Amino acid sequence: MVCETYFSGNSVVHRLDPRAKLVAAVAFSAVVATSYRTPVLIAALALAIALALAAGLPAGPLWRRLAAVNAFVLLAAALLPFSTPGAPLVWVGSVPYTVEGLVLGARIAAKTNAIVLVVTALLSTVEITRLGHAMSHLRLPSKLIHLMLMTVRYVDLLHHEYHRLATAMKVRGFRPRATLHTYRSLGNLVGMLLVRSFDRSQRIVAAMKCRGFNGRFYVLDHFRFAARDAVFAVLTVLVTAGLLVGEYAWPIR
Amino acid sequence: MADPLMELSGVHFAYDGASPVLAGADFRLDAGQRVAVVGPTGSGKTTLLHLMVGLLRPTAGTIRLFGRARHEESEFAEVRGRVGLLFQDAEDQLFCPTVAEDVAFGPLNQGKKRDEAVEIVRRTLASLGLSGYEDRVTYHLSGGEKRLVSLATVLAMEPEILLLDEPTTGLDERTVGRIVAILSHLPQAMVVISHQKDFLRQVTQTTVHLRDRRLTPGETGPAAP
């Protein structure tokens, strides 16, 4: 159910070492998020689109993801010209609608879309458990990793439990309406889910204890850093360095 | 007569603020013995197994495991690997992303090296007819596969006692047959909870009834719940 839309492909991007992809995604996002110059942002967006194409991401889910993100971006971009000082394009009543605001909105849109595309192309194409292992090899805090992996492991189960309860309500004639009865019943449903989750967490802890859990998790998986990963790493360094030079060291604006 | 592997004497237990589940339960398990525990739903069979591994502590009475009375968590922790508990719900037992990791979890906790653990995983899965399941994602397995992998996670620790909490509930006949075949070839002493008479008849030798908060031995011979 969860997060499994993208990793079924078999492109070059899918086959890269998850550790390299994770580092590249973080580096690219950090550089793009702090960039301001328009040519740099256009270059970043172009690179991101190229990477998404190389990964062969499924169009439908990708458009839906981008639409969800851009709904927020468009709202911000539409309102920014009111609050950004600059040359007025039109006057709405006595408030100027500025060109500078529109440019700023476009920059934010470019930045956001570039980052979403790169993160989708690089991270959504890694199976979530392998991503966890990559994080572990990169020495990220193990609590964070296991919180993520446990969530992935059990969110599906909770989803099923919710559906079982909801179905049980439905077959007894429950229809959600704007009534007190509806709110009380939904409250019971959520309460029951919480109680069940708590009970389950206790049972899982018991099961872990039975198998000698002492607070440490071990990772079995080991990754092999192949030649294509080296190429990808070099490309990542060149691209991020190029974007940084464009942002901070290029003489003309 | 040799020392029993496990002995419960005069065990009392009650959950906080609830009426007692066990009041003066006695039980003895010898090496190689296979005991069925039967009783109505809610009579405390699962509680009994959880007491046996120290997940719950008796309010009175003693539990002896491998020749020593065990009271503290540390005393139980010492023998956790030697008493394997198969949980009623496999979803609770399988919490690692992949089958291999889940099976390796116990051995790694026991201090096995990575290579040894990988070898144990391979051997255990093969012995249960699950070769090739190593990289399967646990939450994508079918109900029967989940149960078999859960059994693998317990067996990987090479326990001397197996506590099985309704190992066949909700499984189809073929999978039940597979579990019967596996269990009858295992050397471990077992305590088995089940409501399925046929299954108990095939894997256990004696029956103990849990009724009126005590354990009373049933007739010897095949289990007759």
JSON list of C-alpha atoms in Angstrom, two decimals, chain A residues 58-248:
[
{"chain": "A", "resi": 58, "resn": "PRO", "atom": "CA", "xyz": [5.14, 6.42, -13.84]},
{"chain": "A", "resi": 59, "resn": "ALA", "atom": "CA", "xyz": [3.39, 9.51, -15.20]},
{"chain": "A", "resi": 60, "resn": "GLY", "atom": "CA", "xyz": [0.04, 9.24, -13.40]},
{"chain": "A", "resi": 61, "resn": "PRO", "atom": "CA", "xyz": [1.23, 9.09, -9.79]},
{"chain": "A", "resi": 62, "resn": "LEU", "atom": "CA", "xyz": [3.98, 11.61, -10.53]},
{"chain": "A", "resi": 63, "resn": "TRP", "atom": "CA", "xyz": [1.51, 14.19, -11.89]},
{"chain": "A", "resi": 64, "resn": "ARG", "atom": "CA", "xyz": [-0.74, 13.68, -8.88]},
{"chain": "A", "resi": 65, "resn": "ARG", "atom": "CA", "xyz": [2.20, 14.22, -6.53]},
{"chain": "A", "resi": 66, "resn": "LEU", "atom": "CA", "xyz": [3.29, 17.36, -8.40]},
{"chain": "A", "resi": 67, "resn": "ALA", "atom": "CA", "xyz": [-0.29, 18.66, -8.49]},
{"chain": "A", "resi": 68, "resn": "ALA", "atom": "CA", "xyz": [-0.58, 18.27, -4.71]},
{"chain": "A", "resi": 69, "resn": "VAL", "atom": "CA", "xyz": [2.67, 20.16, -4.14]},
{"chain": "A", "resi": 70, "resn": "ASN", "atom": "CA", "xyz": [1.94, 22.87, -6.70]},
{"chain": "A", "resi": 71, "resn": "ALA", "atom": "CA", "xyz": [-1.46, 23.65, -5.23]},
{"chain": "A", "resi": 72, "resn": "PHE", "atom": "CA", "xyz": [0.37, 25.18, -2.27]},
{"chain": "A", "resi": 73, "resn": "VAL", "atom": "CA", "xyz": [3.05, 26.79, -4.43]},
{"chain": "A", "resi": 74, "resn": "LEU", "atom": "CA", "xyz": [0.45, 28.43, -6.70]},
{"chain": "A", "resi": 75, "resn": "LEU", "atom": "CA", "xyz": [-1.40, 29.86, -3.73]},
{"chain": "A", "resi": 76, "resn": "ALA", "atom": "CA", "xyz": [1.84, 31.38, -2.41]},
{"chain": "A", "resi": 77, "resn": "ALA", "atom": "CA", "xyz": [2.89, 32.60, -5.88]},
{"chain": "A", "resi": 78, "resn": "ALA", "atom": "CA", "xyz": [-0.49, 34.25, -6.43]},
{"chain": "A", "resi": 79, "resn": "LEU", "atom": "CA", "xyz": [-0.34, 36.14, -3.14]},
{"chain": "A", "resi": 80, "resn": "LEU", "atom": "CA", "xyz": [3.38, 37.08, -3.09]},
{"chain": "A", "resi": 81, "resn": "PRO", "atom": "CA", "xyz": [3.05, 40.01, -5.59]},
{"chain": "A", "resi": 82, "resn": "PHE", "atom": "CA", "xyz": [0.81, 41.78, -3.05]},
{"chain": "A", "resi": 83, "resn": "SER", "atom": "CA", "xyz": [3.44, 41.74, -0.31]},
{"chain": "A", "resi": 84, "resn": "THR", "atom": "CA", "xyz": [6.66, 42.07, -2.33]},
{"chain": "A", "resi": 85, "resn": "PRO", "atom": "CA", "xyz": [7.80, 45.65, -2.89]},
{"chain": "A", "resi": 86, "resn": "GLY", "atom": "CA", "xyz": [8.70, 46.59, -6.49]},
{"chain": "A", "resi": 87, "resn": "ALA", "atom": "CA", "xyz": [7.35, 47.91, -9.77]},
{"chain": "A", "resi": 88, "resn": "PRO", "atom": "CA", "xyz": [3.57, 47.53, -9.89]},
{"chain": "A", "resi": 89, "resn": "LEU", "atom": "CA", "xyz": [2.18, 45.46, -12.75]},
{"chain": "A", "resi": 90, "resn": "VAL", "atom": "CA", "xyz": [-1.43, 46.28, -11.95]},
{"chain": "A", "resi": 91, "resn": "TRP", "atom": "CA", "xyz": [-3.21, 47.93, -9.05]},
{"chain": "A", "resi": 92, "resn": "VAL", "atom": "CA", "xyz": [-5.81, 45.96, -7.13]},
{"chain": "A", "resi": 93, "resn": "GLY", "atom": "CA", "xyz": [-7.68, 48.77, -5.44]},
{"chain": "A", "resi": 94, "resn": "SER", "atom": "CA", "xyz": [-4.89, 50.68, -3.70]},
{"chain": "A", "resi": 95, "resn": "VAL", "atom": "CA", "xyz": [-2.57, 47.64, -3.40]},
{"chain": "A", "resi": 96, "resn": "PRO", "atom": "CA", "xyz": [0.18, 47.17, -6.02]},
{"chain": "A", "resi": 97, "resn": "TYR", "atom": "CA", "xyz": [0.62, 43.77, -7.69]},
{"chain": "A", "resi": 98, "resn": "THR", "atom": "CA", "xyz": [4.35, 43.68, -8.39]},
{"chain": "A", "resi": 99, "resn": "VAL", "atom": "CA", "xyz": [6.53, 42.10, -11.08]},
{"chain": "A", "resi": 100, "resn": "GLU", "atom": "CA", "xyz": [9.15, 41.28, -8.42]},
{"chain": "A", "resi": 101, "resn": "GLY", "atom": "CA", "xyz": [6.56, 39.28, -6.53]},
{"chain": "A", "resi": 102, "resn": "LEU", "atom": "CA", "xyz": [5.73, 37.24, -9.63]},
{"chain": "A", "resi": 103, "resn": "VAL", "atom": "CA", "xyz": [9.41, 36.51, -10.26]},
{"chain": "A", "resi": 104, "resn": "LEU", "atom": "CA", "xyz": [9.85, 35.46, -6.63]},
{"chain": "A", "resi": 105, "resn": "GLY", "atom": "CA", "xyz": [6.83, 33.15, -6.96]},
{"chain": "A", "resi": 106, "resn": "ALA", "atom": "CA", "xyz": [8.27, 31.60, -10.12]},
{"chain": "A", "resi": 107, "resn": "ARG", "atom": "CA", "xyz": [11.59, 31.00, -8.35]},
{"chain": "A", "resi": 108, "resn": "ILE", "atom": "CA", "xyz": [9.85, 29.25, -5.46]},
{"chain": "A", "resi": 109, "resn": "ALA", "atom": "CA", "xyz": [7.89, 27.11, -7.92]},
{"chain": "A", "resi": 110, "resn": "ALA", "atom": "CA", "xyz": [11.08, 26.13, -9.79]},
{"chain": "A", "resi": 111, "resn": "LYS", "atom": "CA", "xyz": [12.90, 25.29, -6.55]},
{"chain": "A", "resi": 112, "resn": "THR", "atom": "CA", "xyz": [10.04, 23.23, -5.14]},
{"chain": "A", "resi": 113, "resn": "ASN", "atom": "CA", "xyz": [9.44, 21.25, -8.32]},
{"chain": "A", "resi": 114, "resn": "ALA", "atom": "CA", "xyz": [13.16, 20.57, -8.81]},
{"chain": "A", "resi": 115, "resn": "ILE", "atom": "CA", "xyz": [13.49, 19.21, -5.27]},
{"chain": "A", "resi": 116, "resn": "VAL", "atom": "CA", "xyz": [10.30, 17.13, -5.43]},
{"chain": "A", "resi": 117, "resn": "LEU", "atom": "CA", "xyz": [11.35, 15.61, -8.76]},
{"chain": "A", "resi": 118, "resn": "VAL", "atom": "CA", "xyz": [14.85, 14.76, -7.58]},
{"chain": "A", "resi": 119, "resn": "VAL", "atom": "CA", "xyz": [13.70, 13.30, -4.27]},
{"chain": "A", "resi": 120, "resn": "THR", "atom": "CA", "xyz": [11.04, 11.24, -6.07]},
{"chain": "A", "resi": 121, "resn": "ALA", "atom": "CA", "xyz": [13.48, 10.03, -8.72]},
{"chain": "A", "resi": 122, "resn": "LEU", "atom": "CA", "xyz": [16.21, 9.16, -6.23]},
{"chain": "A", "resi": 123, "resn": "LEU", "atom": "CA", "xyz": [14.49, 8.15, -3.00]},
{"chain": "A", "resi": 124, "resn": "SER", "atom": "CA", "xyz": [11.08, 6.83, -4.05]},
{"chain": "A", "resi": 125, "resn": "THR", "atom": "CA", "xyz": [12.88, 4.40, -6.36]},
{"chain": "A", "resi": 126, "resn": "VAL", "atom": "CA", "xyz": [14.55, 2.74, -3.36]},
{"chain": "A", "resi": 127, "resn": "GLU", "atom": "CA", "xyz": [12.55, 0.13, -1.51]},
{"chain": "A", "resi": 128, "resn": "ILE", "atom": "CA", "xyz": [11.84, 1.70, 1.87]},
{"chain": "A", "resi": 129, "resn": "THR", "atom": "CA", "xyz": [13.61, -1.06, 3.80]},
{"chain": "A", "resi": 130, "resn": "ARG", "atom": "CA", "xyz": [16.74, -0.64, 1.69]},
{"chain": "A", "resi": 131, "resn": "LEU", "atom": "CA", "xyz": [16.53, 3.08, 2.31]},
{"chain": "A", "resi": 132, "resn": "GLY", "atom": "CA", "xyz": [16.53, 2.30, 6.03]},
{"chain": "A", "resi": 133, "resn": "HIS", "atom": "CA", "xyz": [19.61, 0.14, 5.60]},
{"chain": "A", "resi": 134, "resn": "ALA", "atom": "CA", "xyz": [21.32, 2.86, 3.59]},
{"chain": "A", "resi": 135, "resn": "MET", "atom": "CA", "xyz": [20.58, 5.35, 6.38]},
{"chain": "A", "resi": 136, "resn": "SER", "atom": "CA", "xyz": [22.02, 2.89, 8.86]},
{"chain": "A", "resi": 137, "resn": "HIS", "atom": "CA", "xyz": [25.22, 2.49, 6.81]},
{"chain": "A", "resi": 138, "resn": "LEU", "atom": "CA", "xyz": [25.50, 6.28, 6.66]},
{"chain": "A", "resi": 139, "resn": "ARG", "atom": "CA", "xyz": [25.46, 6.27, 10.49]},
{"chain": "A", "resi": 140, "resn": "LEU", "atom": "CA", "xyz": [22.19, 8.15, 10.92]},
{"chain": "A", "resi": 141, "resn": "PRO", "atom": "CA", "xyz": [20.65, 7.84, 14.40]},
{"chain": "A", "resi": 142, "resn": "SER", "atom": "CA", "xyz": [19.32, 4.28, 14.73]},
{"chain": "A", "resi": 143, "resn": "LYS", "atom": "CA", "xyz": [16.25, 5.41, 16.68]},
{"chain": "A", "resi": 144, "resn": "LEU", "atom": "CA", "xyz": [15.18, 7.52, 13.72]},
{"chain": "A", "resi": 145, "resn": "ILE", "atom": "CA", "xyz": [15.73, 4.66, 11.27]},
{"chain": "A", "resi": 146, "resn": "HIS", "atom": "CA", "xyz": [13.81, 2.14, 13.33]},
{"chain": "A", "resi": 147, "resn": "LEU", "atom": "CA", "xyz": [10.99, 4.57, 13.90]},
{"chain": "A", "resi": 148, "resn": "MET", "atom": "CA", "xyz": [10.75, 4.82, 10.12]},
{"chain": "A", "resi": 149, "resn": "LEU", "atom": "CA", "xyz": [11.00, 1.08, 9.45]},
{"chain": "A", "resi": 150, "resn": "MET", "atom": "CA", "xyz": [8.53, 0.15, 12.21]},
{"chain": "A", "resi": 151, "resn": "THR", "atom": "CA", "xyz": [6.08, 2.72, 10.88]},
{"chain": "A", "resi": 152, "resn": "VAL", "atom": "CA", "xyz": [6.33, 1.25, 7.41]},
{"chain": "A", "resi": 153, "resn": "ARG", "atom": "CA", "xyz": [5.95, -2.26, 8.82]},
{"chain": "A", "resi": 154, "resn": "TYR", "atom": "CA", "xyz": [2.84, -1.51, 10.83]},
{"chain": "A", "resi": 155, "resn": "VAL", "atom": "CA", "xyz": [1.06, 1.34, 9.06]},
{"chain": "A", "resi": 156, "resn": "ASP", "atom": "CA", "xyz": [-0.36, -1.19, 6.61]},
{"chain": "A", "resi": 157, "resn": "LEU", "atom": "CA", "xyz": [-1.65, -3.33, 9.45]},
{"chain": "A", "resi": 158, "resn": "LEU", "atom": "CA", "xyz": [-3.31, -0.32, 11.09]},
{"chain": "A", "resi": 159, "resn": "HIS", "atom": "CA", "xyz": [-4.86, 0.54, 7.76]},
{"chain": "A", "resi": 160, "resn": "HIS", "atom": "CA", "xyz": [-6.31, -2.98, 7.55]},
{"chain": "A", "resi": 161, "resn": "GLU", "atom": "CA", "xyz": [-7.50, -2.80, 11.14]},
{"chain": "A", "resi": 162, "resn": "TYR", "atom": "CA", "xyz": [-9.22, 0.49, 10.37]},
{"chain": "A", "resi": 163, "resn": "HIS", "atom": "CA", "xyz": [-10.92, -1.07, 7.36]},
{"chain": "A", "resi": 164, "resn": "ARG", "atom": "CA", "xyz": [-12.08, -4.08, 9.38]},
{"chain": "A", "resi": 165, "resn": "LEU", "atom": "CA", "xyz": [-13.62, -1.82, 11.99]},
{"chain": "A", "resi": 166, "resn": "ALA", "atom": "CA", "xyz": [-15.15, 0.49, 9.38]},
{"chain": "A", "resi": 167, "resn": "THR", "atom": "CA", "xyz": [-16.63, -2.49, 7.51]},
{"chain": "A", "resi": 168, "resn": "ALA", "atom": "CA", "xyz": [-18.05, -3.90, 10.73]},
{"chain": "A", "resi": 169, "resn": "MET", "atom": "CA", "xyz": [-19.73, -0.53, 11.31]},
{"chain": "A", "resi": 170, "resn": "LYS", "atom": "CA", "xyz": [-21.03, -0.38, 7.77]},
{"chain": "A", "resi": 171, "resn": "VAL", "atom": "CA", "xyz": [-22.67, -3.81, 7.79]},
{"chain": "A", "resi": 172, "resn": "ARG", "atom": "CA", "xyz": [-24.59, -2.73, 10.87]},
{"chain": "A", "resi": 173, "resn": "GLY", "atom": "CA", "xyz": [-26.02, 0.16, 8.93]},
{"chain": "A", "resi": 174, "resn": "PHE", "atom": "CA", "xyz": [-23.65, 2.99, 9.89]},
{"chain": "A", "resi": 175, "resn": "ARG", "atom": "CA", "xyz": [-23.73, 5.94, 7.46]},
{"chain": "A", "resi": 176, "resn": "PRO", "atom": "CA", "xyz": [-21.61, 8.98, 8.28]},
{"chain": "A", "resi": 177, "resn": "ARG", "atom": "CA", "xyz": [-23.87, 12.02, 8.67]},
{"chain": "A", "resi": 178, "resn": "ALA", "atom": "CA", "xyz": [-23.52, 15.33, 10.43]},
{"chain": "A", "resi": 179, "resn": "THR", "atom": "CA", "xyz": [-25.08, 13.98, 13.60]},
{"chain": "A", "resi": 180, "resn": "LEU", "atom": "CA", "xyz": [-23.90, 13.55, 17.14]},
{"chain": "A", "resi": 181, "resn": "HIS", "atom": "CA", "xyz": [-24.27, 9.79, 16.70]},
{"chain": "A", "resi": 182, "resn": "THR", "atom": "CA", "xyz": [-21.81, 9.90, 13.78]},
{"chain": "A", "resi": 183, "resn": "TYR", "atom": "CA", "xyz": [-19.24, 11.89, 15.74]},
{"chain": "A", "resi": 184, "resn": "ARG", "atom": "CA", "xyz": [-19.56, 9.61, 18.75]},
{"chain": "A", "resi": 185, "resn": "SER", "atom": "CA", "xyz": [-19.21, 6.49, 16.57]},
{"chain": "A", "resi": 186, "resn": "LEU", "atom": "CA", "xyz": [-16.17, 7.87, 14.73]},
{"chain": "A", "resi": 187, "resn": "GLY", "atom": "CA", "xyz": [-14.69, 8.78, 18.10]},
{"chain": "A", "resi": 188, "resn": "ASN", "atom": "CA", "xyz": [-15.16, 5.18, 19.21]},
{"chain": "A", "resi": 189, "resn": "LEU", "atom": "CA", "xyz": [-13.53, 3.97, 16.00]},
{"chain": "A", "resi": 190, "resn": "VAL", "atom": "CA", "xyz": [-10.44, 6.14, 16.53]},
{"chain": "A", "resi": 191, "resn": "GLY", "atom": "CA", "xyz": [-10.33, 5.22, 20.21]},
{"chain": "A", "resi": 192, "resn": "MET", "atom": "CA", "xyz": [-10.52, 1.53, 19.38]},
{"chain": "A", "resi": 193, "resn": "LEU", "atom": "CA", "xyz": [-7.70, 1.90, 16.84]},
{"chain": "A", "resi": 194, "resn": "LEU", "atom": "CA", "xyz": [-5.52, 3.61, 19.46]},
{"chain": "A", "resi": 195, "resn": "VAL", "atom": "CA", "xyz": [-6.23, 0.93, 22.06]},
{"chain": "A", "resi": 196, "resn": "ARG", "atom": "CA", "xyz": [-5.53, -1.85, 19.59]},
{"chain": "A", "resi": 197, "resn": "SER", "atom": "CA", "xyz": [-2.31, -0.21, 18.42]},
{"chain": "A", "resi": 198, "resn": "PHE", "atom": "CA", "xyz": [-1.17, 0.17, 22.00]},
{"chain": "A", "resi": 199, "resn": "ASP", "atom": "CA", "xyz": [-1.96, -3.48, 22.76]},
{"chain": "A", "resi": 200, "resn": "ARG", "atom": "CA", "xyz": [-0.16, -4.55, 19.63]},
{"chain": "A", "resi": 201, "resn": "SER", "atom": "CA", "xyz": [2.91, -2.51, 20.51]},
{"chain": "A", "resi": 202, "resn": "GLN", "atom": "CA", "xyz": [2.99, -4.29, 23.89]},
{"chain": "A", "resi": 203, "resn": "ARG", "atom": "CA", "xyz": [2.80, -7.68, 22.17]},
{"chain": "A", "resi": 204, "resn": "ILE", "atom": "CA", "xyz": [5.55, -6.76, 19.72]},
{"chain": "A", "resi": 205, "resn": "VAL", "atom": "CA", "xyz": [7.81, -5.66, 22.58]},
{"chain": "A", "resi": 206, "resn": "ALA", "atom": "CA", "xyz": [7.07, -8.98, 24.29]},
{"chain": "A", "resi": 207, "resn": "ALA", "atom": "CA", "xyz": [7.93, -10.89, 21.11]},
{"chain": "A", "resi": 208, "resn": "MET", "atom": "CA", "xyz": [11.17, -8.94, 20.74]},
{"chain": "A", "resi": 209, "resn": "LYS", "atom": "CA", "xyz": [12.07, -9.56, 24.38]},
{"chain": "A", "resi": 210, "resn": "CYS", "atom": "CA", "xyz": [11.49, -13.31, 23.90]},
{"chain": "A", "resi": 211, "resn": "ARG", "atom": "CA", "xyz": [14.12, -13.28, 21.23]},
{"chain": "A", "resi": 212, "resn": "GLY", "atom": "CA", "xyz": [16.69, -11.60, 23.39]},
{"chain": "A", "resi": 213, "resn": "PHE", "atom": "CA", "xyz": [16.29, -7.98, 22.24]},
{"chain": "A", "resi": 214, "resn": "ASN", "atom": "CA", "xyz": [18.67, -5.76, 24.17]},
{"chain": "A", "resi": 215, "resn": "GLY", "atom": "CA", "xyz": [18.20, -2.41, 22.48]},
{"chain": "A", "resi": 216, "resn": "ARG", "atom": "CA", "xyz": [20.43, -3.03, 19.50]},
{"chain": "A", "resi": 217, "resn": "PHE", "atom": "CA", "xyz": [19.38, -3.68, 15.94]},
{"chain": "A", "resi": 218, "resn": "TYR", "atom": "CA", "xyz": [21.68, -5.40, 13.52]},
{"chain": "A", "resi": 219, "resn": "VAL", "atom": "CA", "xyz": [21.80, -4.87, 9.79]},
{"chain": "A", "resi": 220, "resn": "LEU", "atom": "CA", "xyz": [22.31, -7.89, 7.55]},
{"chain": "A", "resi": 221, "resn": "ASP", "atom": "CA", "xyz": [22.28, -6.16, 4.19]},
{"chain": "A", "resi": 222, "resn": "HIS", "atom": "CA", "xyz": [25.48, -4.92, 2.68]},
{"chain": "A", "resi": 223, "resn": "PHE", "atom": "CA", "xyz": [25.62, -2.80, -0.44]},
{"chain": "A", "resi": 224, "resn": "ARG", "atom": "CA", "xyz": [28.16, -3.01, -3.20]},
{"chain": "A", "resi": 225, "resn": "PHE", "atom": "CA", "xyz": [29.42, 0.26, -4.59]},
{"chain": "A", "resi": 226, "resn": "ALA", "atom": "CA", "xyz": [29.64, -0.41, -8.33]},
{"chain": "A", "resi": 227, "resn": "ALA", "atom": "CA", "xyz": [31.35, 1.52, -11.13]},
{"chain": "A", "resi": 228, "resn": "ARG", "atom": "CA", "xyz": [28.08, 3.21, -12.11]},
{"chain": "A", "resi": 229, "resn": "ASP", "atom": "CA", "xyz": [27.75, 4.44, -8.52]},
{"chain": "A", "resi": 230, "resn": "ALA", "atom": "CA", "xyz": [31.19, 6.04, -8.77]},
{"chain": "A", "resi": 231, "resn": "VAL", "atom": "CA", "xyz": [30.12, 7.73, -12.01]},
{"chain": "A", "resi": 232, "resn": "PHE", "atom": "CA", "xyz": [26.92, 8.89, -10.33]},
{"chain": "A", "resi": 233, "resn": "ALA", "atom": "CA", "xyz": [28.84, 10.22, -7.32]},
{"chain": "A", "resi": 234, "resn": "VAL", "atom": "CA", "xyz": [31.21, 12.19, -9.55]},
{"chain": "A", "resi": 235, "resn": "LEU", "atom": "CA", "xyz": [28.24, 13.58, -11.48]},
{"chain": "A", "resi": 236, "resn": "THR", "atom": "CA", "xyz": [26.58, 14.59, -8.21]},
{"chain": "A", "resi": 237, "resn": "VAL", "atom": "CA", "xyz": [29.68, 16.44, -7.06]},
{"chain": "A", "resi": 238, "resn": "LEU", "atom": "CA", "xyz": [30.02, 18.19, -10.45]},
{"chain": "A", "resi": 239, "resn": "VAL", "atom": "CA", "xyz": [26.34, 19.19, -10.58]},
{"chain": "A", "resi": 240, "resn": "THR", "atom": "CA", "xyz": [26.16, 20.52, -7.02]},
{"chain": "A", "resi": 241, "resn": "ALA", "atom": "CA", "xyz": [29.50, 22.29, -7.44]},
{"chain": "A", "resi": 242, "resn": "GLY", "atom": "CA", "xyz": [28.28, 23.76, -10.73]},
{"chain": "A", "resi": 243, "resn": "LEU", "atom": "CA", "xyz": [25.10, 25.04, -9.11]},
{"chain": "A", "resi": 244, "resn": "LEU", "atom": "CA", "xyz": [27.08, 26.51, -6.22]},
{"chain": "A", "resi": 245, "resn": "VAL", "atom": "CA", "xyz": [29.49, 28.28, -8.58]},
{"chain": "A", "resi": 246, "resn": "GLY", "atom": "CA", "xyz": [26.54, 29.61, -10.57]},
{"chain": "A", "resi": 247, "resn": "GLU", "atom": "CA", "xyz": [24.95, 30.88, -7.41]},
{"chain": "A", "resi": 248, "resn": "TYR", "atom": "CA", "xyz": [27.90, 32.43, -5.59]}
]
